[in-house]
Amino acid sequence: MTADPVLRREIPDATVARLPEYLRTLSALADDGVPSVSSEELAAAVGVRSAQLRKDLSHLGSYGVRGVGYDVAMLALEISRALGLTVDWPVAIVGMGNLGRALSSYSGFVTKGFRIVALFDDDPSVEGEDVLGTAIRPLRDLPRSHAADPIAIGVIATPASAAQTVCNALVQAGITSILNFAPAVLTVPAGVDVRRVDLSIELQILAFHAQRRTVASADLRSAVTR
Amino acid sequence: MTADPVLRREIPDATVARLPEYLRTLSALADDGVPSVSSEELAAAVGVRSAQLRKDLSHLGSYGVRGVGYDVAMLALEISRALGLTVDWPVAIVGMGNLGRALSSYSGFVTKGFRIVALFDDDPSVEGEDVLGTAIRPLRDLPRSHAADPIAIGVIATPASAAQTVCNALVQAGITSILNFAPAVLTVPAGVDVRRVDLSIELQILAFHAQRRTVASADLRSAVTR
DNA sequence: TTGACTTTGTGCATGCGTTCACAAACGTCT
DNA sequence: AGACGTTTGTGAACGCATGCACAAAGTCAA
């Protein structure tokens, strides 16, 4: 009944969101031939507090050595395992505009256990086109494609107007993990996990902070001249 | 000394991150000709709890009418104002690969007060190319471009290896708001606001949850067969 | 082995964010 | 005008995440 304690233990969402950052930095360190790091060093490289890093890692188990630090390669492997990146995740991308093409060639996508197995777009002018070894097919081929080479994760990179239709097709095919880049809220049945990425939100947050800086300095000036 | 209370009041980061979502949904409602919404309806459309929505909006001021709801157009305007989107934000994008092109044509970028004033790329083969009315220039033109048409926000859409160099150039030119799509941690002087977007992190989080579902159902099965 | 030093893992406190629950405020109907 | 139903705005409770501080556990030198 009791499975691997590492997998059964609840890992906080906030921690899960940071694990990819740790993993990327660890991979860079490994590439540089660094054998081990302390929590202090790794935290500084990622941009978090060392206490936070240690607490995050403690949720995965006890992989550090007191007085020494963490073995870079081993820790990277453990984080990969925790995230589920030690197995391959077949990914399909729907919508082959600039964003879809950017995603299919994005290094962070093709490495790290994600394998693009299908590209879809209903625009006849791009149908059949080859993108990095994978042909673009119309969405109606999804069931056949899924049967031949099962898809674990569907990525929606279409305009907002098509997003729900595409989502329905993905769910219909039995795909339960969906990453949505379209600026639309998708409704899905229970058991389907949808995550949305809005490229413009970060820009708006940036504008908010920039504006606040401007207002703050304007306040200072008007306070002086008053 | 006391400026506009709406601008001076501290708005929590978590709230700021949701305001763009509210704004997008409100814009859609306005397009559909809906004159007003209750917090319950709007919250459902966005995918949050109504109490959270009301508390978020309360940070901007009191723009609802008890017993009635919120005026869609007015609330949209107030959120725009709070985010600083009522003024134009000149944006420059560095790196005109697929991602840079996707961003420059992204509807959420060009609408909502963001105006792309410059595109940079040091690849000679794309230099001078016209993308939606803006010519691609080499990064060394940044100071001149900035002087002629000031840039408020710089977007880095280059490979990770070039990100820090590009960032330095942006900071050197006096740009204090930077959106970084490259998978690299940037070091900047104090007073410069950097936000990072990693397109692969969401995919990794999705994989984590998908894996957990798989493990959970495997546990159930093994529990039965035991 | 012993002692000095380093670094992890974690209990505890603090702060922030979310949710509940309700009084206050509005429109409407009689 | 007054009673009624609706919805906002917010104080208070709760829960989660972060940061502190230190004991436990290791290395290394002598």
Short mmCIF file of C-alpha atoms (C1' of nucleotides) in Angstrom, two decimals:
data_model
loop_
_atom_site.label_atom_id
_atom_site.label_comp_id
_atom_site.label_asym_id
_atom_site.label_seq_id
_atom_site.Cartn_x
_atom_site.Cartn_y
_atom_site.Cartn_z
CA MET A 1 0.00 0.00 0.00
CA THR A 2 2.69 2.51 0.96
CA ALA A 3 4.50 3.54 -2.18
CA ASP A 4 7.72 5.51 -2.56
CA PRO A 5 7.56 8.08 0.27
CA VAL A 6 9.14 10.74 -1.94
CA LEU A 7 6.30 10.48 -4.42
CA ARG A 8 3.56 10.15 -1.85
CA ARG A 9 4.64 13.05 0.28
CA GLU A 10 2.76 16.23 -0.54
CA ILE A 11 5.07 18.79 -2.13
CA PRO A 12 3.74 22.36 -1.76
CA ASP A 13 2.79 24.08 -5.01
CA ALA A 14 5.14 26.95 -4.28
CA THR A 15 7.99 24.47 -4.03
CA VAL A 16 7.02 22.66 -7.23
CA ALA A 17 7.06 25.99 -9.06
CA ARG A 18 10.64 26.59 -7.96
CA LEU A 19 12.03 23.12 -8.63
CA PRO A 20 12.43 23.78 -12.38
CA GLU A 21 14.52 26.85 -11.54
CA TYR A 22 16.78 24.81 -9.29
CA LEU A 23 17.06 22.13 -11.94
CA ARG A 24 18.07 24.55 -14.65
CA THR A 25 20.75 26.11 -12.48
CA LEU A 26 22.02 22.70 -11.40
CA SER A 27 22.24 21.62 -15.03
CA ALA A 28 24.31 24.69 -15.81
CA LEU A 29 26.61 23.91 -12.88
CA ALA A 30 26.94 20.31 -14.02
CA ASP A 31 27.88 21.52 -17.51
CA ASP A 32 30.60 23.64 -15.93
CA GLY A 33 31.93 20.57 -14.17
CA VAL A 34 31.03 21.74 -10.67
CA PRO A 35 30.76 18.62 -8.50
CA SER A 36 28.88 20.01 -5.50
CA VAL A 37 27.23 23.16 -4.17
CA SER A 38 26.14 24.48 -0.82
CA SER A 39 22.61 25.72 -0.32
CA GLU A 40 24.05 29.21 0.04
CA GLU A 41 25.74 29.12 -3.37
CA LEU A 42 22.85 27.51 -5.20
CA ALA A 43 20.32 29.86 -3.63
CA ALA A 44 22.37 32.87 -4.68
CA ALA A 45 22.57 31.59 -8.25
CA VAL A 46 18.82 31.03 -8.45
CA GLY A 47 17.88 34.16 -6.55
CA VAL A 48 16.18 32.79 -3.42
CA ARG A 49 17.09 32.55 0.26
CA SER A 50 19.19 29.59 1.30
CA ALA A 51 16.70 28.62 4.01
CA GLN A 52 13.97 28.45 1.41
CA LEU A 53 16.07 26.30 -0.86
CA ARG A 54 16.87 23.87 1.95
CA LYS A 55 13.25 23.64 3.00
CA ASP A 56 12.17 23.08 -0.60
CA LEU A 57 14.71 20.31 -1.04
CA SER A 58 13.77 18.74 2.26
CA HIS A 59 10.39 17.92 0.75
CA LEU A 60 12.10 15.62 -1.73
CA GLY A 61 14.08 13.80 0.91
CA SER A 62 17.48 14.21 2.48
CA TYR A 63 19.99 14.43 -0.34
CA GLY A 64 22.51 16.84 1.12
CA VAL A 65 25.58 16.13 3.22
CA ARG A 66 26.05 18.28 6.29
CA GLY A 67 29.27 20.20 6.28
CA VAL A 68 29.66 19.62 2.54
CA GLY A 69 26.60 20.53 0.50
CA TYR A 70 24.74 18.83 -2.32
CA ASP A 71 26.11 16.61 -5.06
CA VAL A 72 25.14 18.50 -8.21
CA ALA A 73 24.46 15.52 -10.43
CA MET A 74 22.59 13.59 -7.77
CA LEU A 75 20.41 16.52 -6.77
CA ALA A 76 19.59 17.26 -10.40
CA LEU A 77 18.53 13.67 -10.83
CA GLU A 78 16.35 13.72 -7.73
CA ILE A 79 14.61 16.93 -8.79
CA SER A 80 14.08 15.47 -12.26
CA ARG A 81 12.58 12.40 -10.68
CA ALA A 82 10.31 14.45 -8.42
CA LEU A 83 9.07 16.49 -11.37
CA GLY A 84 8.56 13.36 -13.42
CA LEU A 85 11.14 14.31 -16.03
CA THR A 86 12.98 10.98 -15.97
CA VAL A 87 10.35 9.59 -18.30
CA ASP A 88 9.52 11.01 -21.72
CA TRP A 89 6.46 13.20 -22.08
CA PRO A 90 5.03 13.14 -25.59
CA VAL A 91 3.78 16.64 -26.40
CA ALA A 92 1.52 17.90 -29.17
CA ILE A 93 1.34 21.56 -30.16
CA VAL A 94 -1.79 22.95 -31.76
CA GLY A 95 -1.45 26.22 -33.66
CA MET A 96 1.63 26.73 -35.79
CA GLY A 97 1.82 30.50 -35.86
CA ASN A 98 4.91 32.23 -34.62
CA LEU A 99 4.26 31.16 -31.04
CA GLY A 100 3.76 27.51 -31.93
CA ARG A 101 6.95 27.54 -33.96
CA ALA A 102 8.82 29.28 -31.16
CA LEU A 103 7.65 26.63 -28.73
CA SER A 104 8.57 23.74 -30.98
CA SER A 105 12.13 25.01 -31.29
CA TYR A 106 12.40 26.20 -27.67
CA SER A 107 15.34 24.43 -26.08
CA GLY A 108 13.60 24.13 -22.73
CA PHE A 109 10.84 22.19 -24.42
CA VAL A 110 12.76 19.64 -26.40
CA THR A 111 15.24 18.91 -23.62
CA LYS A 112 14.16 17.92 -20.13
CA GLY A 113 12.09 14.93 -21.11
CA PHE A 114 9.61 16.59 -23.42
CA ARG A 115 9.33 15.14 -26.90
CA ILE A 116 7.23 16.78 -29.57
CA VAL A 117 5.32 14.06 -31.36
CA ALA A 118 2.72 16.03 -33.29
CA LEU A 119 2.06 19.51 -34.67
CA PHE A 120 -1.40 20.61 -35.71
CA ASP A 121 -2.78 23.58 -37.63
CA ASP A 122 -5.90 23.85 -39.72
CA ASP A 123 -4.51 26.50 -42.02
CA PRO A 124 -4.22 24.68 -45.40
CA SER A 125 -1.25 26.85 -46.42
CA VAL A 126 1.00 25.30 -43.77
CA GLU A 127 -0.45 21.78 -43.87
CA GLY A 128 2.25 19.24 -44.57
CA GLU A 129 5.04 21.66 -43.83
CA ASP A 130 7.94 20.13 -41.96
CA VAL A 131 9.07 21.77 -38.70
CA LEU A 132 12.22 20.24 -37.26
CA GLY A 133 11.36 16.79 -38.52
CA THR A 134 7.66 16.81 -37.67
CA ALA A 135 4.97 17.45 -40.27
CA ILE A 136 2.12 19.87 -39.58
CA ARG A 137 -1.22 18.11 -39.80
CA PRO A 138 -4.85 19.24 -39.59
CA LEU A 139 -6.49 18.90 -36.19
CA ARG A 140 -8.89 16.25 -37.46
CA ASP A 141 -5.90 13.90 -37.58
CA LEU A 142 -5.57 14.17 -33.78
CA PRO A 143 -7.39 10.91 -32.89
CA ARG A 144 -5.36 8.91 -35.40
CA SER A 145 -2.12 10.54 -34.33
CA HIS A 146 -2.95 9.98 -30.68
CA ALA A 147 -3.67 6.31 -31.30
CA ALA A 148 -0.42 5.78 -33.19
CA ASP A 149 1.79 7.75 -30.79
CA PRO A 150 0.00 8.62 -27.51
CA ILE A 151 0.09 12.27 -26.47
CA ALA A 152 0.45 13.11 -22.77
CA ILE A 153 0.36 16.89 -22.94
CA GLY A 154 -1.41 19.19 -25.37
CA VAL A 155 -0.21 22.74 -25.93
CA ILE A 156 -2.67 25.30 -27.28
CA ALA A 157 -0.97 28.08 -29.23
CA THR A 158 -3.92 29.19 -31.31
CA PRO A 159 -5.83 32.49 -31.28
CA ALA A 160 -8.26 32.83 -28.36
CA SER A 161 -11.25 32.29 -30.64
CA ALA A 162 -10.18 28.72 -31.47
CA ALA A 163 -8.90 27.75 -28.03
CA GLN A 164 -12.05 26.16 -26.60
CA THR A 165 -12.72 24.12 -29.74
CA VAL A 166 -9.15 22.86 -29.77
CA CYS A 167 -9.35 22.14 -26.05
CA ASN A 168 -12.50 20.08 -26.54
CA ALA A 169 -10.77 18.04 -29.24
CA LEU A 170 -7.80 17.40 -26.96
CA VAL A 171 -10.03 16.32 -24.08
CA GLN A 172 -12.09 14.17 -26.45
CA ALA A 173 -8.92 12.37 -27.46
CA GLY A 174 -8.25 11.59 -23.81
CA ILE A 175 -5.52 14.15 -23.09
CA THR A 176 -5.68 15.28 -19.45
CA SER A 177 -2.82 17.79 -19.31
CA ILE A 178 -3.20 21.00 -21.27
CA LEU A 179 -1.00 24.07 -21.48
CA ASN A 180 -2.94 27.03 -22.84
CA PHE A 181 -1.16 30.05 -24.31
CA ALA A 182 -4.33 31.56 -25.72
CA PRO A 183 -5.81 34.46 -23.73
CA ALA A 184 -9.02 32.61 -22.93
CA VAL A 185 -10.40 30.76 -19.92
CA LEU A 186 -11.07 27.15 -20.85
CA THR A 187 -13.81 25.02 -19.35
CA VAL A 188 -12.90 21.37 -19.00
CA PRO A 189 -14.38 18.35 -17.22
CA ALA A 190 -13.01 17.36 -13.84
CA GLY A 191 -9.79 15.39 -14.00
CA VAL A 192 -8.29 17.53 -16.74
CA ASP A 193 -5.44 19.79 -15.68
CA VAL A 194 -5.23 23.10 -17.53
CA ARG A 195 -2.50 25.66 -16.96
CA ARG A 196 -2.62 29.03 -18.67
CA VAL A 197 0.29 31.22 -19.65
CA ASP A 198 -0.47 34.79 -20.62
CA LEU A 199 2.52 36.45 -22.20
CA SER A 200 1.04 39.90 -21.70
CA ILE A 201 0.37 39.63 -17.98
CA GLU A 202 4.01 39.96 -17.01
CA LEU A 203 4.23 43.01 -19.22
CA GLN A 204 1.26 44.55 -17.44
CA ILE A 205 2.78 43.81 -14.04
CA LEU A 206 5.97 45.45 -15.22
CA ALA A 207 3.98 48.50 -16.32
CA PHE A 208 2.33 48.67 -12.91
CA HIS A 209 5.66 48.79 -11.10
CA ALA A 210 7.14 51.23 -13.58
CA GLN A 211 4.15 53.51 -13.14
CA ARG A 212 4.43 53.32 -9.38
CA ARG A 213 8.05 54.37 -9.56
CA THR A 214 7.06 57.32 -11.73
CA VAL A 215 4.26 58.37 -9.41
CA ALA A 216 6.50 58.03 -6.37
CA SER A 217 9.17 60.29 -7.82
CA ALA A 218 6.52 62.76 -9.01
CA ASP A 219 5.22 62.85 -5.44
CA LEU A 220 8.65 63.66 -4.14
CA ARG A 221 9.04 66.49 -6.60
CA SER A 222 5.63 67.99 -5.89
CA ALA A 223 6.34 67.71 -2.16
CA VAL A 224 9.46 69.78 -2.63
CA THR A 225 7.87 72.45 -4.80
CA ARG A 226 4.93 72.80 -2.45
CA MET B 1 2.03 65.76 -0.15
CA THR B 2 -0.82 63.26 -0.22
CA ALA B 3 -1.30 62.19 -3.81
CA ASP B 4 -4.14 60.22 -5.35
CA PRO B 5 -5.02 57.67 -2.67
CA VAL B 6 -5.67 55.00 -5.26
CA LEU B 7 -2.12 55.25 -6.53
CA ARG B 8 -0.53 55.64 -3.13
CA ARG B 9 -2.29 52.74 -1.51
CA GLU B 10 -0.22 49.58 -1.51
CA ILE B 11 -1.75 46.98 -3.80
CA PRO B 12 -0.62 43.44 -2.88
CA ASP B 13 1.46 41.66 -5.50
CA ALA B 14 -0.99 38.78 -5.63
CA THR B 15 -3.75 41.22 -6.49
CA VAL B 16 -1.68 42.98 -9.17
CA ALA B 17 -1.04 39.62 -10.80
CA ARG B 18 -4.79 39.00 -11.10
CA LEU B 19 -5.84 42.44 -12.30
CA PRO B 20 -4.86 41.71 -15.91
CA GLU B 21 -7.12 38.64 -15.84
CA TYR B 22 -10.03 40.70 -14.61
CA LEU B 23 -9.33 43.33 -17.22
CA ARG B 24 -9.29 40.85 -20.07
CA THR B 25 -12.58 39.30 -18.98
CA LEU B 26 -14.15 42.72 -18.53
CA SER B 27 -13.05 43.73 -22.01
CA ALA B 28 -14.69 40.62 -23.41
CA LEU B 29 -17.89 41.44 -21.54
CA ALA B 30 -17.80 45.01 -22.81
CA ASP B 31 -17.41 43.71 -26.37
CA ASP B 32 -20.50 41.59 -25.81
CA GLY B 33 -22.40 44.68 -24.73
CA VAL B 34 -22.84 43.58 -21.11
CA PRO B 35 -23.38 46.75 -19.06
CA SER B 36 -22.72 45.43 -15.55
CA VAL B 37 -21.64 42.34 -13.65
CA SER B 38 -21.83 41.10 -10.09
CA SER B 39 -18.69 39.91 -8.34
CA GLU B 40 -20.16 36.41 -8.45
CA GLU B 41 -20.51 36.42 -12.24
CA LEU B 42 -17.17 38.02 -12.95
CA ALA B 43 -15.37 35.73 -10.51
CA ALA B 44 -16.90 32.68 -12.17
CA ALA B 45 -15.80 33.90 -15.60
CA VAL B 46 -12.25 34.48 -14.44
CA GLY B 47 -12.03 31.39 -12.27
CA VAL B 48 -11.59 32.82 -8.77
CA ARG B 49 -13.77 33.13 -5.67
CA SER B 50 -16.08 36.10 -5.50
CA ALA B 51 -14.75 37.16 -2.10
CA GLN B 52 -11.26 37.27 -3.54
CA LEU B 53 -12.42 39.37 -6.46
CA ARG B 54 -14.18 41.84 -4.19
CA LYS B 55 -11.18 42.14 -1.91
CA ASP B 56 -8.88 42.64 -4.88
CA LEU B 57 -11.10 45.38 -6.29
CA SER B 58 -11.44 47.01 -2.89
CA HIS B 59 -7.72 47.84 -3.08
CA LEU B 60 -8.44 50.08 -6.07
CA GLY B 61 -11.25 51.93 -4.36
CA SER B 62 -14.99 51.54 -4.15
CA TYR B 63 -16.30 51.23 -7.68
CA GLY B 64 -19.19 48.82 -7.18
CA VAL B 65 -22.81 49.55 -6.33
CA ARG B 66 -24.31 47.44 -3.55
CA GLY B 67 -27.29 45.47 -4.65
CA VAL B 68 -26.33 45.99 -8.30
CA GLY B 69 -22.75 45.08 -9.13
CA TYR B 70 -20.00 46.72 -11.12
CA ASP B 71 -20.30 48.87 -14.23
CA VAL B 72 -18.23 46.94 -16.76
CA ALA B 73 -16.80 49.89 -18.67
CA MET B 74 -16.03 51.90 -15.56
CA LEU B 75 -14.35 49.01 -13.77
CA ALA B 76 -12.27 48.20 -16.83
CA LEU B 77 -11.12 51.79 -16.93
CA GLU B 78 -10.22 51.82 -13.25
CA ILE B 79 -8.22 48.62 -13.53
CA SER B 80 -6.45 50.00 -16.59
CA ARG B 81 -5.64 53.10 -14.64
CA ALA B 82 -4.36 51.13 -11.66
CA LEU B 83 -2.11 49.05 -13.90
CA GLY B 84 -0.88 52.14 -15.69
CA LEU B 85 -2.32 51.12 -19.04
CA THR B 86 -4.04 54.42 -19.75
CA VAL B 87 -0.74 55.79 -20.95
CA ASP B 88 1.30 54.29 -23.78
CA TRP B 89 4.27 52.12 -22.94
CA PRO B 90 6.93 52.12 -25.64
CA VAL B 91 8.39 48.61 -25.87
CA ALA B 92 11.51 47.31 -27.56
CA ILE B 93 12.05 43.63 -28.33
CA VAL B 94 15.55 42.22 -28.61
CA GLY B 95 15.92 38.93 -30.43
CA MET B 96 13.84 38.36 -33.54
CA GLY B 97 13.71 34.58 -33.60
CA ASN B 98 10.36 32.85 -33.56
CA LEU B 99 9.65 33.99 -30.03
CA GLY B 100 10.44 37.63 -30.73
CA ARG B 101 8.24 37.53 -33.82
CA ALA B 102 5.46 35.84 -31.88
CA LEU B 103 5.64 38.55 -29.24
CA SER B 104 5.63 41.39 -31.73
CA SER B 105 2.45 40.07 -33.31
CA TYR B 106 0.84 38.98 -30.04
CA SER B 107 -2.47 40.74 -29.71
CA GLY B 108 -2.13 41.13 -25.95
CA PHE B 109 1.07 43.05 -26.54
CA VAL B 110 0.04 45.55 -29.15
CA THR B 111 -3.29 46.31 -27.52
CA LYS B 112 -3.59 47.38 -23.90
CA GLY B 113 -1.29 50.36 -24.09
CA PHE B 114 1.87 48.67 -25.28
CA ARG B 115 3.42 50.05 -28.43
CA ILE B 116 6.37 48.40 -30.09
CA VAL B 117 8.81 51.09 -31.09
CA ALA B 118 11.93 49.09 -31.87
CA LEU B 119 13.06 45.59 -32.82
CA PHE B 120 16.65 44.49 -32.48
CA ASP B 121 18.64 41.51 -33.69
CA ASP B 122 22.33 41.20 -34.46
CA ASP B 123 21.87 38.50 -37.07
CA PRO B 124 22.87 40.24 -40.34
CA SER B 125 20.51 38.03 -42.34
CA VAL B 126 17.43 39.61 -40.74
CA GLU B 127 18.80 43.13 -40.36
CA GLY B 128 16.57 45.66 -42.06
CA GLU B 129 13.70 43.22 -42.38
CA ASP B 130 10.31 44.79 -41.76
CA VAL B 131 8.06 43.21 -39.12
CA LEU B 132 4.59 44.74 -39.00
CA GLY B 133 5.85 48.17 -39.91
CA THR B 134 8.98 48.19 -37.76
CA ALA B 135 12.44 47.51 -39.14
CA ILE B 136 14.83 45.13 -37.39
CA ARG B 137 18.03 46.89 -36.38
CA PRO B 138 21.31 45.81 -34.82
CA LEU B 139 21.56 46.21 -31.06
CA ARG B 140 24.27 48.86 -31.42
CA ASP B 141 21.52 51.20 -32.68
CA LEU B 142 19.82 51.00 -29.28
CA PRO B 143 21.19 54.28 -27.82
CA ARG B 144 20.23 56.22 -30.96
CA SER B 145 16.81 54.58 -31.14
CA HIS B 146 16.23 55.24 -27.45
CA ALA B 147 17.14 58.89 -27.83
CA ALA B 148 14.81 59.36 -30.79
CA ASP B 149 11.88 57.44 -29.36
CA PRO B 150 12.31 56.63 -25.64
CA ILE B 151 11.84 53.00 -24.64
CA ALA B 152 10.13 52.23 -21.34
CA ILE B 153 10.28 48.45 -21.38
CA GLY B 154 12.82 46.10 -22.91
CA VAL B 155 11.91 42.54 -23.81
CA ILE B 156 14.70 39.97 -24.11
CA ALA B 157 13.83 37.13 -26.47
CA THR B 158 17.35 36.00 -27.28
CA PRO B 159 19.09 32.71 -26.46
CA ALA B 160 20.27 32.45 -22.86
CA SER B 161 23.89 32.97 -23.87
CA ALA B 162 23.22 36.50 -25.11
CA ALA B 163 20.77 37.54 -22.40
CA GLN B 164 23.18 39.18 -19.94
CA THR B 165 24.96 41.17 -22.66
CA VAL B 166 21.64 42.40 -24.03
CA CYS B 167 20.46 43.20 -20.53
CA ASN B 168 23.58 45.26 -19.86
CA ALA B 169 22.97 47.23 -23.04
CA LEU B 170 19.36 47.92 -22.05
CA VAL B 171 20.37 49.06 -18.58
CA GLN B 172 23.15 51.16 -20.05
CA ALA B 173 20.59 52.93 -22.21
CA GLY B 174 18.61 53.79 -19.09
CA ILE B 175 15.81 51.23 -19.38
CA THR B 176 14.61 50.18 -15.94
CA SER B 177 11.89 47.64 -16.81
CA ILE B 178 12.95 44.39 -18.42
CA LEU B 179 10.98 41.30 -19.37
CA ASN B 180 13.28 38.33 -19.83
CA PHE B 181 12.18 35.27 -21.80
CA ALA B 182 15.65 33.75 -21.90
CA PRO B 183 16.27 30.91 -19.44
CA ALA B 184 18.96 32.78 -17.54
CA VAL B 185 19.11 34.69 -14.28
CA LEU B 186 20.11 38.29 -14.97
CA THR B 187 22.09 40.48 -12.59
CA VAL B 188 21.13 44.13 -12.69
CA PRO B 189 21.84 47.20 -10.55
CA ALA B 190 19.31 48.26 -7.93
CA GLY B 191 16.38 50.20 -9.33
CA VAL B 192 16.01 47.99 -12.39
CA ASP B 193 12.95 45.74 -12.43
CA VAL B 194 13.43 42.38 -14.14
CA ARG B 195 10.70 39.81 -14.59
CA ARG B 196 11.42 36.41 -16.04
CA VAL B 197 9.07 34.19 -17.99
CA ASP B 198 10.13 30.60 -18.51
CA LEU B 199 7.92 28.88 -21.04
CA SER B 200 9.11 25.45 -19.96
CA ILE B 201 8.36 25.81 -16.26
CA GLU B 202 4.62 25.50 -16.71
CA LEU B 203 5.20 22.39 -18.79
CA GLN B 204 7.30 20.90 -16.00
CA ILE B 205 4.64 21.71 -13.42
CA LEU B 206 2.09 20.04 -15.67
CA ALA B 207 4.32 16.97 -15.88
CA PHE B 208 4.60 16.88 -12.10
CA HIS B 209 0.84 16.80 -11.64
CA ALA B 210 0.35 14.30 -14.47
CA GLN B 211 2.94 12.04 -12.89
CA ARG B 212 1.28 12.30 -9.51
CA ARG B 213 -2.02 11.25 -11.03
CA THR B 214 -0.33 8.26 -12.63
CA VAL B 215 1.38 7.25 -9.41
CA ALA B 216 -1.83 7.64 -7.45
CA SER B 217 -3.82 5.39 -9.75
CA ALA B 218 -0.96 2.87 -9.84
CA ASP B 219 -1.10 2.82 -6.05
CA LEU B 220 -4.79 2.08 -6.15
CA ARG B 221 -4.27 -0.75 -8.58
CA SER B 222 -1.40 -2.30 -6.64
CA ALA B 223 -3.43 -1.95 -3.45
CA VAL B 224 -6.21 -3.99 -5.04
CA THR B 225 -3.98 -6.72 -6.43
CA ARG B 226 -2.16 -7.07 -3.16
"C1'" DT C 1 40.11 10.14 19.06
"C1'" DT C 2 39.31 14.67 19.73
"C1'" DG C 3 38.23 19.26 18.62
"C1'" DA C 4 37.26 22.97 15.40
"C1'" DC C 5 34.66 24.17 11.60
"C1'" DT C 6 31.10 23.83 8.07
"C1'" DT C 7 26.55 23.04 6.37
"C1'" DT C 8 22.23 20.66 6.44
"C1'" DG C 9 17.51 19.86 8.09
"C1'" DT C 10 13.83 21.67 10.78
"C1'" DG C 11 10.94 23.61 14.80
"C1'" DC C 12 9.10 28.01 15.50
"C1'" DA C 13 7.63 32.63 14.71
"C1'" DT C 14 6.14 35.92 11.58
"C1'" DG C 15 3.79 37.72 7.70
"C1'" DC C 16 0.97 37.39 3.72
"C1'" DG C 17 -2.97 35.69 1.17
"C1'" DT C 18 -7.40 33.52 1.06
"C1'" DT C 19 -11.92 32.58 2.71
"C1'" DC C 20 -15.82 33.27 5.65
"C1'" DA C 21 -19.54 35.76 7.20
"C1'" DC C 22 -22.07 39.79 7.97
"C1'" DA C 23 -23.29 44.70 8.42
"C1'" DA C 24 -24.00 48.48 5.40
"C1'" DA C 25 -25.81 50.23 1.25
"C1'" DC C 26 -28.44 50.18 -2.82
"C1'" DG C 27 -32.67 49.32 -5.88
"C1'" DT C 28 -37.44 48.00 -6.19
"C1'" DC C 29 -42.04 47.20 -5.17
"C1'" DT C 30 -46.05 48.13 -2.71
"C1'" DA D 1 -42.25 55.84 3.27
"C1'" DG D 2 -41.15 51.38 4.48
"C1'" DA D 3 -40.20 46.58 3.90
"C1'" DC D 4 -37.62 43.26 1.18
"C1'" DG D 5 -34.21 41.14 -1.54
"C1'" DT D 6 -29.63 41.74 -3.47
"C1'" DT D 7 -24.77 42.70 -3.56
"C1'" DT D 8 -20.80 45.15 -2.02
"C1'" DG D 9 -16.98 46.08 1.16
"C1'" DT D 10 -14.46 44.47 5.04
"C1'" DG D 11 -13.21 42.75 9.83
"C1'" DA D 12 -11.81 38.41 11.54
"C1'" DA D 13 -10.29 33.62 11.23
"C1'" DC D 14 -7.68 30.51 9.01
"C1'" DG D 15 -3.97 28.44 6.40
"C1'" DC D 16 0.12 28.54 3.78
"C1'" DA D 17 4.67 30.29 2.75
"C1'" DT D 18 8.80 32.50 4.20
"C1'" DG D 19 12.65 33.53 7.21
"C1'" DC D 20 15.17 32.81 11.54
"C1'" DA D 21 18.03 30.33 14.42
"C1'" DC D 22 20.01 26.31 16.09
"C1'" DA D 23 20.82 21.37 17.05
"C1'" DA D 24 22.42 17.49 14.51
"C1'" DA D 25 25.63 15.60 11.47
"C1'" DG D 26 29.13 15.60 8.67
"C1'" DT D 27 34.52 16.80 7.17
"C1'" DC D 28 39.21 17.57 8.14
"C1'" DA D 29 43.47 18.21 10.61
"C1'" DA D 30 46.37 16.92 14.18
#
